[in-house]
CSV table of C-alpha atoms and ligand atoms in Angstrom, one decimal:
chain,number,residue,atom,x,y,z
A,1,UNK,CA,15.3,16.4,-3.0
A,2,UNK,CA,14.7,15.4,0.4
A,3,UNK,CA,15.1,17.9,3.2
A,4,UNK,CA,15.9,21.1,2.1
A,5,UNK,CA,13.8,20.7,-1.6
A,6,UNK,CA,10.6,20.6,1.2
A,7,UNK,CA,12.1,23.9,3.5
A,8,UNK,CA,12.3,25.8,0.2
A,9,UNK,CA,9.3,24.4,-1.4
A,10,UNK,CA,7.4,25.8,1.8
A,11,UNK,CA,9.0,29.0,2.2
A,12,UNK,CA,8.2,29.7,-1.9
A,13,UNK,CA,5.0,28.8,-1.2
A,14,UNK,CA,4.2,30.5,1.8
A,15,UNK,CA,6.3,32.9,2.4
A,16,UNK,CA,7.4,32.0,5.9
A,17,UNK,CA,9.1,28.8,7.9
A,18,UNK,CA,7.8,25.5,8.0
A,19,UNK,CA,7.3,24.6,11.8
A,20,UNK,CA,6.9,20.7,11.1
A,21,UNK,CA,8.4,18.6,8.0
A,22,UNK,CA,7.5,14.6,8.1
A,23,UNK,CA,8.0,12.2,5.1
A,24,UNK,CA,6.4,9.0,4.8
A,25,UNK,CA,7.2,6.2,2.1
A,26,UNK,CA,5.2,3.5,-0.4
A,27,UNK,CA,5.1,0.2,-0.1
A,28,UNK,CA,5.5,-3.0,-1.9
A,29,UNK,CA,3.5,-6.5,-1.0
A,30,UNK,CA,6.0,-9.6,-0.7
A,31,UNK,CA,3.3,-11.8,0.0
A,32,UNK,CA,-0.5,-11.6,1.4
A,33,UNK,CA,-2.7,-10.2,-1.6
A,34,UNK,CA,-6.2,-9.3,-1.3
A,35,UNK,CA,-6.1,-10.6,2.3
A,36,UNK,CA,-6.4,-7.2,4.4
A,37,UNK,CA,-10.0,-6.5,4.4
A,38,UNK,CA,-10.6,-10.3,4.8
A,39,UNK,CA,-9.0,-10.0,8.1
A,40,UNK,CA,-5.9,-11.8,7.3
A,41,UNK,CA,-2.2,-11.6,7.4
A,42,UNK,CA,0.0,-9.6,4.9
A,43,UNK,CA,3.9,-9.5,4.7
A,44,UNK,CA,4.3,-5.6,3.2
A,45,UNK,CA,7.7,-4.0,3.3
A,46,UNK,CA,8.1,-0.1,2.7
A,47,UNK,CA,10.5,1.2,0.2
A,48,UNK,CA,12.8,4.0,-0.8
A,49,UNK,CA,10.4,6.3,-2.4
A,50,UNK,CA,8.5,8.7,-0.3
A,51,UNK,CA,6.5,11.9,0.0
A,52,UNK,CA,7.8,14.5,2.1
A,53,UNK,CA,5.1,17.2,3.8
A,54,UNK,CA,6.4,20.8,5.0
A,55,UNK,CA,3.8,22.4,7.3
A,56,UNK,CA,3.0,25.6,9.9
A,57,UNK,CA,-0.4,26.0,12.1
A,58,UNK,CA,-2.5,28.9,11.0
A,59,UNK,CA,-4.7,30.6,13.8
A,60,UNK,CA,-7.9,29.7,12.0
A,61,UNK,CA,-9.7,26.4,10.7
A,62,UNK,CA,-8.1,27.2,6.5
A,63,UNK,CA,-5.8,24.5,5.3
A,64,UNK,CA,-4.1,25.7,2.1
A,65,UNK,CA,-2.5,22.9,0.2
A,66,UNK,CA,0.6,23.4,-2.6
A,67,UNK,CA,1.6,19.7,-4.3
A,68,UNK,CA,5.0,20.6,-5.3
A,69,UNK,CA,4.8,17.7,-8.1
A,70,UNK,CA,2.2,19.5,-9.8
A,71,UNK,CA,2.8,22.9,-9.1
A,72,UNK,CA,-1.0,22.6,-8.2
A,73,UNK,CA,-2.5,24.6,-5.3
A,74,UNK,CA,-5.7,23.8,-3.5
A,75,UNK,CA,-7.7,24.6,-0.1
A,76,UNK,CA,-10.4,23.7,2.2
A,77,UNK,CA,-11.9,24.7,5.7
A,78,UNK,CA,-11.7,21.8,8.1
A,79,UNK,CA,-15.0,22.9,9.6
A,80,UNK,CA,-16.7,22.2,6.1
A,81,UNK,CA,-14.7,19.5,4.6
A,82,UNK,CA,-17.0,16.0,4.9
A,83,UNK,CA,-18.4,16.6,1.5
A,84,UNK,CA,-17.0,13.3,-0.9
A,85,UNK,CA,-14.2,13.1,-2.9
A,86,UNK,CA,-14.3,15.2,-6.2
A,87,UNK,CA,-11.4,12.4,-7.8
A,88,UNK,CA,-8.5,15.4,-7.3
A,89,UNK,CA,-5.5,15.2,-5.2
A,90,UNK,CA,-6.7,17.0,-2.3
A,91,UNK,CA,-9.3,14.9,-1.4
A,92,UNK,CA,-6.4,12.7,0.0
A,93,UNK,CA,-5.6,15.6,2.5
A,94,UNK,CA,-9.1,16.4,3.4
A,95,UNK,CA,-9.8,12.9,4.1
A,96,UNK,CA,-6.9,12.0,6.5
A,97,UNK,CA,-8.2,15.6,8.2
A,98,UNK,CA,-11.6,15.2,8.7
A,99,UNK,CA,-11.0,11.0,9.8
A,100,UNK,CA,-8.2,12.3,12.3
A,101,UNK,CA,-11.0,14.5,13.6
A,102,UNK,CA,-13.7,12.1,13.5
A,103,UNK,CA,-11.4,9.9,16.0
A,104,UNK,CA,-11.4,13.2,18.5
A,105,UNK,CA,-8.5,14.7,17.8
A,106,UNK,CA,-8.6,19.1,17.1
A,107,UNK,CA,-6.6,19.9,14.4
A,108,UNK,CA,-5.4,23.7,13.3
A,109,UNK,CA,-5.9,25.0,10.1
A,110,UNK,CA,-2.4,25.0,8.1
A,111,UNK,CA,0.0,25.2,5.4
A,112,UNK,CA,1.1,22.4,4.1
A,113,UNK,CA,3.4,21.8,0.9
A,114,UNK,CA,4.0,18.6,-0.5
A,115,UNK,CA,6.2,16.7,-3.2
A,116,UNK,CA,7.4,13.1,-3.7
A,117,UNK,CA,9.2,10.5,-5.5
A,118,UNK,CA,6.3,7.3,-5.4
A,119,UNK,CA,5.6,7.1,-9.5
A,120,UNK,CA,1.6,7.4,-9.3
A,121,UNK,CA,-0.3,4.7,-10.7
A,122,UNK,CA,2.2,2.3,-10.1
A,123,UNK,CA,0.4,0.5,-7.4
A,124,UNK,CA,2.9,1.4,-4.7
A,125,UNK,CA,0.9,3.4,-2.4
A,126,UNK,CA,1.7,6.8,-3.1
A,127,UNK,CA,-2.0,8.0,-1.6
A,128,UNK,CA,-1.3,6.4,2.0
A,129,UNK,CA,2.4,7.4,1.6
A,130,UNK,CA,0.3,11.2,1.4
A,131,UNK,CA,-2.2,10.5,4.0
A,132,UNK,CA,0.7,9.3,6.4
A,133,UNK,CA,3.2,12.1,6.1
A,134,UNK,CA,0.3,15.0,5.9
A,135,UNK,CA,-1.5,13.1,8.8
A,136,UNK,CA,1.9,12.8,10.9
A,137,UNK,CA,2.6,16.7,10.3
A,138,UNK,CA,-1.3,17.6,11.1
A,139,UNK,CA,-1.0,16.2,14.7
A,140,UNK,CA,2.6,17.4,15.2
A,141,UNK,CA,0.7,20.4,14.6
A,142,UNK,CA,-2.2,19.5,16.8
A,143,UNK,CA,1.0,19.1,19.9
A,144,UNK,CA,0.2,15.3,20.1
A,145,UNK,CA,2.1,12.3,19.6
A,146,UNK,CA,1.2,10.1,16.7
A,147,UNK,CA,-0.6,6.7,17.6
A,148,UNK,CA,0.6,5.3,14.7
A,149,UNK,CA,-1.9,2.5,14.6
A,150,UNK,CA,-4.7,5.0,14.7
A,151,UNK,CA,-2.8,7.3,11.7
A,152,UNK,CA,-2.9,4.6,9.8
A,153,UNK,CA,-6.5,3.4,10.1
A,154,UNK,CA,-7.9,7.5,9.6
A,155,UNK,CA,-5.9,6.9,6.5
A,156,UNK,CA,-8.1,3.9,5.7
A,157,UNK,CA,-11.0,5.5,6.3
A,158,UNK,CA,-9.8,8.6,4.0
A,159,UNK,CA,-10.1,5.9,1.5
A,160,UNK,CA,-13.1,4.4,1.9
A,161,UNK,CA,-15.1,7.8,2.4
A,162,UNK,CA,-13.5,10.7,0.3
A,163,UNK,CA,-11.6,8.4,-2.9
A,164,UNK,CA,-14.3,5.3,-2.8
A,165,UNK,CA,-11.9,2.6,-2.4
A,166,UNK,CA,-13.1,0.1,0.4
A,167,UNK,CA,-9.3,-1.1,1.1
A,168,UNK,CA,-8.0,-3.0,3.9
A,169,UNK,CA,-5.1,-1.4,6.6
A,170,UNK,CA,-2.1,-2.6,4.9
A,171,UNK,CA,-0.8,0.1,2.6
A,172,UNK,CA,-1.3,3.1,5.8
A,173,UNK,CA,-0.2,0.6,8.1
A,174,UNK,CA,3.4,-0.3,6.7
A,175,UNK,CA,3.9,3.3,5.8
A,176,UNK,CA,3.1,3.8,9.0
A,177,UNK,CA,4.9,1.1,11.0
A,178,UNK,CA,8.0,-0.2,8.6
A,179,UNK,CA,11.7,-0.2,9.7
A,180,UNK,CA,14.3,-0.3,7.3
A,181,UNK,CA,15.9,-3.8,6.1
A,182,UNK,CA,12.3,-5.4,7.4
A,183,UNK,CA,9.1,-6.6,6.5
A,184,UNK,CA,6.3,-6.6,8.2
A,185,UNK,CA,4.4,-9.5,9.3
A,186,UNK,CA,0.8,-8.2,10.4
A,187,UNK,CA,-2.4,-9.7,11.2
A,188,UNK,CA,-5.2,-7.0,10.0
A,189,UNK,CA,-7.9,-8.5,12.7
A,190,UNK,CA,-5.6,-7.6,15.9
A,191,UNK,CA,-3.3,-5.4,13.8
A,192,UNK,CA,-0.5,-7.3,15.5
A,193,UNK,CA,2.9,-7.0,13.7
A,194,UNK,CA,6.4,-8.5,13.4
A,195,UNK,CA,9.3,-6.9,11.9
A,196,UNK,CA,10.8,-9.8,9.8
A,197,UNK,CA,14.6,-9.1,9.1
A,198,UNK,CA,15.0,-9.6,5.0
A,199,UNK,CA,18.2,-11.2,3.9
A,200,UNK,CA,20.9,-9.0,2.8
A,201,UNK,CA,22.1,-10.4,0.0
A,202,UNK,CA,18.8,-9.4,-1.6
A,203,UNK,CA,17.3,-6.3,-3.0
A,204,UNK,CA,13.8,-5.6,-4.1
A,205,UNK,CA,13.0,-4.7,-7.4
A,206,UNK,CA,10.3,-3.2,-9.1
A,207,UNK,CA,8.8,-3.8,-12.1
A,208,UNK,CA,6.8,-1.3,-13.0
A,209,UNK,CA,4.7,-2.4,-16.1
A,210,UNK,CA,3.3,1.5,-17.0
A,211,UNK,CA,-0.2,0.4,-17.3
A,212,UNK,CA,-2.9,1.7,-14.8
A,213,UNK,CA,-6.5,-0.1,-15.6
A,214,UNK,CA,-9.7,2.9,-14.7
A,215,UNK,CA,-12.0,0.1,-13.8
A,216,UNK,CA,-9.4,-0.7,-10.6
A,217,UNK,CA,-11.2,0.9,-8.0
A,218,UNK,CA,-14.7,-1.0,-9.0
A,219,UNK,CA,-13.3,-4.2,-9.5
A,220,UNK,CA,-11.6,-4.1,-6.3
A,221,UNK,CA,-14.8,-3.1,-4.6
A,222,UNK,CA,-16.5,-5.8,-6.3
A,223,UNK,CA,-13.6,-7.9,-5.0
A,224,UNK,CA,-14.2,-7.4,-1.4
A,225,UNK,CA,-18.3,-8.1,-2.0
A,226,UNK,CA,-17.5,-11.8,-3.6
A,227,UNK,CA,-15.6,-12.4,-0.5
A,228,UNK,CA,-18.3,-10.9,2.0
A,229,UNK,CA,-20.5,-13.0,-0.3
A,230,UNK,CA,-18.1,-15.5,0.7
A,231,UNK,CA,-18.3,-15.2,4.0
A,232,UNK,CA,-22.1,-14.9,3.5
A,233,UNK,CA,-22.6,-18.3,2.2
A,234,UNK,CA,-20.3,-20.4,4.5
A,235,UNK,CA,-21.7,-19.0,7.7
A,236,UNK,CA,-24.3,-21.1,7.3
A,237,UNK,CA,-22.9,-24.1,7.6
A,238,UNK,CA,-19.8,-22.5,9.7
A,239,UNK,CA,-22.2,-20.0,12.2
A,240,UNK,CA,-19.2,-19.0,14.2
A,241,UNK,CA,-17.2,-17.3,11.1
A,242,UNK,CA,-16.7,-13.1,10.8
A,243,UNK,CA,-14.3,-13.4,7.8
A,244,UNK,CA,-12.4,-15.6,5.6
A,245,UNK,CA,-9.6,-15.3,7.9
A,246,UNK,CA,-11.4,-17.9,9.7
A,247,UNK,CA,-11.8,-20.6,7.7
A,248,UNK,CA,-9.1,-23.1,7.1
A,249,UNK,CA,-8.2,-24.8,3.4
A,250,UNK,CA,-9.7,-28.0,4.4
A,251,UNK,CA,-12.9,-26.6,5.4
A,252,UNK,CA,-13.2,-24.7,1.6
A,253,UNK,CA,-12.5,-27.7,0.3
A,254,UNK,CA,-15.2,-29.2,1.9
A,255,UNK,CA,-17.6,-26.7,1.7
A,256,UNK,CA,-16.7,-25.4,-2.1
A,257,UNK,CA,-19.2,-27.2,-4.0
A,258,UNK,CA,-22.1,-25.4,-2.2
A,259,UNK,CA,-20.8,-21.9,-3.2
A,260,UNK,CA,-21.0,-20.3,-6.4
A,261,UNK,CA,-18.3,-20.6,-8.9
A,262,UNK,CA,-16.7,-17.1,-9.2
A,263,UNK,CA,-16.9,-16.6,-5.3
A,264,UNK,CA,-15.4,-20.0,-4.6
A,265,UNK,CA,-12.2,-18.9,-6.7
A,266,UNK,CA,-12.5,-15.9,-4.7
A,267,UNK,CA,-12.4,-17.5,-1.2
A,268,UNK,CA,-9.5,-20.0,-2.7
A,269,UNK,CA,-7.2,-17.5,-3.2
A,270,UNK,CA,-7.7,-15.5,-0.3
A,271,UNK,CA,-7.8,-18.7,2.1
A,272,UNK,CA,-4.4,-20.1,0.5
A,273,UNK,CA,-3.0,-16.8,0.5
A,274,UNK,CA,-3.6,-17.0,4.0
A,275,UNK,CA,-1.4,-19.7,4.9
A,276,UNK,CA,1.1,-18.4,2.4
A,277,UNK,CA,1.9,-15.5,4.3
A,278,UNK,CA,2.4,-18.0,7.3
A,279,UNK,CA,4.6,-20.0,5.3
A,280,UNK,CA,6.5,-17.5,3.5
A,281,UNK,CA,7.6,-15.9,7.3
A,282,UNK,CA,8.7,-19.2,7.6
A,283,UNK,CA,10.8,-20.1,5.0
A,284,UNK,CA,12.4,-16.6,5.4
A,285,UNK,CA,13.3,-17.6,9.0
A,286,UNK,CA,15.3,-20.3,7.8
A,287,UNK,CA,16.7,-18.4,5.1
A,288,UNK,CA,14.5,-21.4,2.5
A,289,UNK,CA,14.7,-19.4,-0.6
A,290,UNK,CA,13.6,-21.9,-2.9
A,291,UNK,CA,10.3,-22.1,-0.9
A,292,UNK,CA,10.2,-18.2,-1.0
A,293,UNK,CA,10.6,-18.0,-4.3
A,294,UNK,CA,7.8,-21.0,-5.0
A,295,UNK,CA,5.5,-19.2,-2.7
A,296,UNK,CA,5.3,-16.0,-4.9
A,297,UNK,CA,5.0,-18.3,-7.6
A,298,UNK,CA,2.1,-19.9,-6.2
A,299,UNK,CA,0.3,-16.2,-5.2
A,300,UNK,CA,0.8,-15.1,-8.5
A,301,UNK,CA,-0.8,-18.1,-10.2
A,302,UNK,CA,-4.3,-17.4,-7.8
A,303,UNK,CA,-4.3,-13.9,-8.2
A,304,UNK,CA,-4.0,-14.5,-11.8
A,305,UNK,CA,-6.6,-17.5,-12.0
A,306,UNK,CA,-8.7,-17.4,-8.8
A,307,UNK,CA,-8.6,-14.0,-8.1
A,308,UNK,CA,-8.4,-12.4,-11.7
A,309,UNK,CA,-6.8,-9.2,-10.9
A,310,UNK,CA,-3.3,-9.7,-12.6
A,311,UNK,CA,-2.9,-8.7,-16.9
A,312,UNK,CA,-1.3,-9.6,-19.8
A,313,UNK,CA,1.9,-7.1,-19.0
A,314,UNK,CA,2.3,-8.3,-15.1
A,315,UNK,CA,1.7,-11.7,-16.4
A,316,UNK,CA,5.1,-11.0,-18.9
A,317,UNK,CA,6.7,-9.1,-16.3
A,318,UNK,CA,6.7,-12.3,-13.8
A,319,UNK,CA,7.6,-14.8,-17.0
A,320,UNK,CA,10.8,-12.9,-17.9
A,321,UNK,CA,11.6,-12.3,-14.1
A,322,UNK,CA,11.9,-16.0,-13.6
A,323,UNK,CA,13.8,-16.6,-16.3
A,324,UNK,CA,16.5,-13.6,-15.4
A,325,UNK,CA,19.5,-13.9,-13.7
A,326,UNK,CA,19.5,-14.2,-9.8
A,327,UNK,CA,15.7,-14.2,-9.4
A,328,UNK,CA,14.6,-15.5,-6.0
A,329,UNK,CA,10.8,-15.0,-6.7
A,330,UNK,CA,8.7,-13.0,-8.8
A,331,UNK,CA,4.3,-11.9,-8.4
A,332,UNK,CA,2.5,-8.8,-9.2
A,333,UNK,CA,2.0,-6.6,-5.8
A,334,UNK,CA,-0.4,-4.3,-4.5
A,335,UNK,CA,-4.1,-4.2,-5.8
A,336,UNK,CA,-3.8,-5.3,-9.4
A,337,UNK,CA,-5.0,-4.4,-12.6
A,338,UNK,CA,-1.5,-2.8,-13.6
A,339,UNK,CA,0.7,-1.4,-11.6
A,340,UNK,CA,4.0,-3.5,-10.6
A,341,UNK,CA,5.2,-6.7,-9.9
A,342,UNK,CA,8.1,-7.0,-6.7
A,343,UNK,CA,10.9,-9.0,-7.7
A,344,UNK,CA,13.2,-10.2,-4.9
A,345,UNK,CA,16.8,-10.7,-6.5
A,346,UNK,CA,20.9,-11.3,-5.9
A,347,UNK,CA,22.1,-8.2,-5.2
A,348,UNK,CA,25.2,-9.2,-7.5
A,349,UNK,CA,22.9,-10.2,-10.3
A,350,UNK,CA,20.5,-6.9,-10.2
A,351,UNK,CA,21.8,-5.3,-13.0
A,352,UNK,CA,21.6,-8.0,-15.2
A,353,UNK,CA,18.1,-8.8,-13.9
A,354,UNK,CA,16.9,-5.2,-14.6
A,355,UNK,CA,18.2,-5.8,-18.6
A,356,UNK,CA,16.8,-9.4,-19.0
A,357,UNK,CA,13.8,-8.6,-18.0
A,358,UNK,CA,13.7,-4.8,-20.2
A,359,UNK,CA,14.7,-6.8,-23.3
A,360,UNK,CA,12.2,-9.3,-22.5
A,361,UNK,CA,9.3,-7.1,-22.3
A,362,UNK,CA,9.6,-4.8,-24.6
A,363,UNK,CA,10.1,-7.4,-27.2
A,364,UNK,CA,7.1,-9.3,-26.3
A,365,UNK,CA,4.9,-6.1,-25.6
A,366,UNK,CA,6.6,-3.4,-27.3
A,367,UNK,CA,7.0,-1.0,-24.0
A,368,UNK,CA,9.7,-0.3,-21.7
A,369,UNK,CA,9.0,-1.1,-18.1
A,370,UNK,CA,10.2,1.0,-15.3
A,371,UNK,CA,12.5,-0.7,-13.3
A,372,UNK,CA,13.5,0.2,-9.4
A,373,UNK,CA,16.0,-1.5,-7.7
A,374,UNK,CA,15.7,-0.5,-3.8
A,375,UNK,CA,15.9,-2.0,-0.5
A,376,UNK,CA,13.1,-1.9,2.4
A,377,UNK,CA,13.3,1.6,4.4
A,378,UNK,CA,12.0,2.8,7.4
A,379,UNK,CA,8.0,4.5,8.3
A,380,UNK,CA,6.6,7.3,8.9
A,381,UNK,CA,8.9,9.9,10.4
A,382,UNK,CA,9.0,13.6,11.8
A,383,UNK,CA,12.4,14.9,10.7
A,384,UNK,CA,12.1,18.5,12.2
A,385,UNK,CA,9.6,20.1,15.0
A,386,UNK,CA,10.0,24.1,15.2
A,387,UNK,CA,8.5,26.2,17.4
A,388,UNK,CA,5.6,28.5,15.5
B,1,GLA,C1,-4.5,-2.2,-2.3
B,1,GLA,C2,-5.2,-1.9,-1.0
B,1,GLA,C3,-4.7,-2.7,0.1
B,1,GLA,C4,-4.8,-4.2,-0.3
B,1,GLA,C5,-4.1,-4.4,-1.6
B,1,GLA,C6,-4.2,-5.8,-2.1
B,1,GLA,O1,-3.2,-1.8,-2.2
B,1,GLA,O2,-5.1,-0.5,-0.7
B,1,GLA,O3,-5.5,-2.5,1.3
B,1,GLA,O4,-6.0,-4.7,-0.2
B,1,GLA,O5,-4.6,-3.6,-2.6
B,1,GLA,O6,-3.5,-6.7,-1.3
């Protein structure tokens, strides 16, 4: 697809040239789930798949939309486009609009056609792999540089306001921010990062398990208010808290007994997630790939027991994965509920990973998973900037 599927997709659409053609890619989670909007640290890397946007200003405030996936169309007037999210595609596109604006930039109206390869539902980030690209070609189009750190959190905000999820910075952010053959290290309070080379005997692969829960968006919601409740409860013993970021293991541990049950498993997982992501940057450092793979062991256990957002199907995905050939570690990624698991594996053994763990599964559920073998890939890009 690529390139010249977006030039052609745009000029079938709209009858003239693109001026501006971005692409932006998903993302998977190594390590630091739940931990975003608790002000933590996440270890994201962004991956092969991506969503390309072809754009060109128009002289008036009209954006006209055409998702090439869908063969959908769709349109909106950027000075009447605050109303909330109506669960359809283009609320996506309206939202990273109207928070680009609300952060004082002008946008034009404009054309804008879009396709991609990020399966939907998979947990991989295909709506901030949307906000990114569309956002990136809206202030080309505007004639100002991305701030990518800013593109990222309108993105965020897109979430929260016109799709209802209240998510953290880590899905816009890597899209945003990733270079290729790297993680990210990032700390969502400062939004400081690291790019963390990732060995090159290893590839990541996906495990998709085809199951996408409808009650995902409420029960991460309901997520992030146990952990404010969290928060909530500690600071009055701790006063000087703002987030779980700031309390340490030993101080839960301390502490627990006086919270209530479901949102002290909540606060577990997120505090020793914490210092996972800490140690995991670690033990990558000095290429320790038995730790690695016994850290993603560990998350997956407290997402799955503390946290409750794993399932029966991620649960068998991760079994089989540790029992394949060249497995280095195995956990579910991204919010949960469904979606995928990220497998880090010998590149000589991924093959034979990818049929271990298909056998597996579809004897023990009786479905075939989707499997992607990729490697980490670069951010947010501009590929092409004509003049109107
Ligand atoms: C989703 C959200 C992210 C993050 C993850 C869980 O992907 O969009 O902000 O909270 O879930 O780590």
């Amino acid at each position: 697809m690529k390139q010249e599927r977006a030039s052609q997709g745009f000029f079938e659409a709209f009858h003239r040239h693109h001026t501006v053609l971005t692409r932006a890619p998903g993302r998977v989670n190594l390590i630091g789930e739940h931990t975003d909007y608790n002000d933590g640290f996440v270890l994201p890397a962004a991956i092969e798949f991506e969503t390309w946007a072809a754009a060109a200003p128009r002289t008036d405030r009209q954006v006209r939309l055409v998702a090439g996936n869908r063969g959908e169309h769709a349109e909106f007037d950027l000075d009447h486009a605050t109303h909330p999210g109506t669960r359809h595609w283009s609320d996506y596109i309206r939202g990273i609009a109207v928070e680009l604006e609300r952060d004082g930039y002008r946008l034009p109206g404009a054309e804008i056609w879009f396709a991609g390869s990020i399966p939907e539902g998979a947990g991989l980030s295909s709506s901030a792999a949307l906000e990114m690209s569309v956002g990136m070609a809206f202030l080309h189009l505007a004639g100002v540089t991305p701030d990518r750190a800013r593109l990222a959190r309108a993105g965020q905000l897109a979430e929260h306001h016109f799709a209802g999820t209240r998510c953290g910075i880590m899905d816009q952010f890597v899209s945003a921010h990733a270079q290729s053959d790297h993680a990210i290290l990032l700390d969502c309070r400062s939004l400081a990062y690291r790019h963390i080379p990732l060995p090159e005997s290893l590839r990541l692969v996906i495990c998709n398990s085809g199951v996408t829960h409808e009650l995902a968006s409420s029960e991460y919601n309901k997520r992030r208010e146990q952990c404010e409740a969290g928060v909530t409860q500690l600071r009055t013993t701790l006063p000087g808290i703002r987030a779980l970021r700031d309390v340490t293991p030993e101080q839960l541990q301390h502490l627990g007994a006086r919270l209530d049950p479901v949102v002290l498993q909540r606060c577990r997982h997120v505090i020793t997630e914490n210092a996972r992501v800490e140690s995991f940057a670690q033990a990558l450092a000095q290429h320790d790939l038995a730790a690695v793979g016994r850290l993603m062991e560990e998350s997956h256990h407290s997402l799955r027991n503390d946290y409750e957002v794993s399932c029966n199907e991620l649960d068998a995905l991760v079994q089989f994965a540790q029992a394949a050939p060249g497995c280095v570690g195995a956990r579910m990624t991204g919010g949960g509920f469904g979606g995928s698991t990220i497998n880090l594996v010998q590149e000589q053994h991924v093959e034979a990973f990818k049929e271990f763990v298909e056998g597996g599964f579809e004897r023990a559920v009786g479905t075939t998973p989707r499997i992607h073998i990729t490697r980490a890939a670069a951010g947010a890009s501009c590929v092409t900037t004509l003049p109107a």
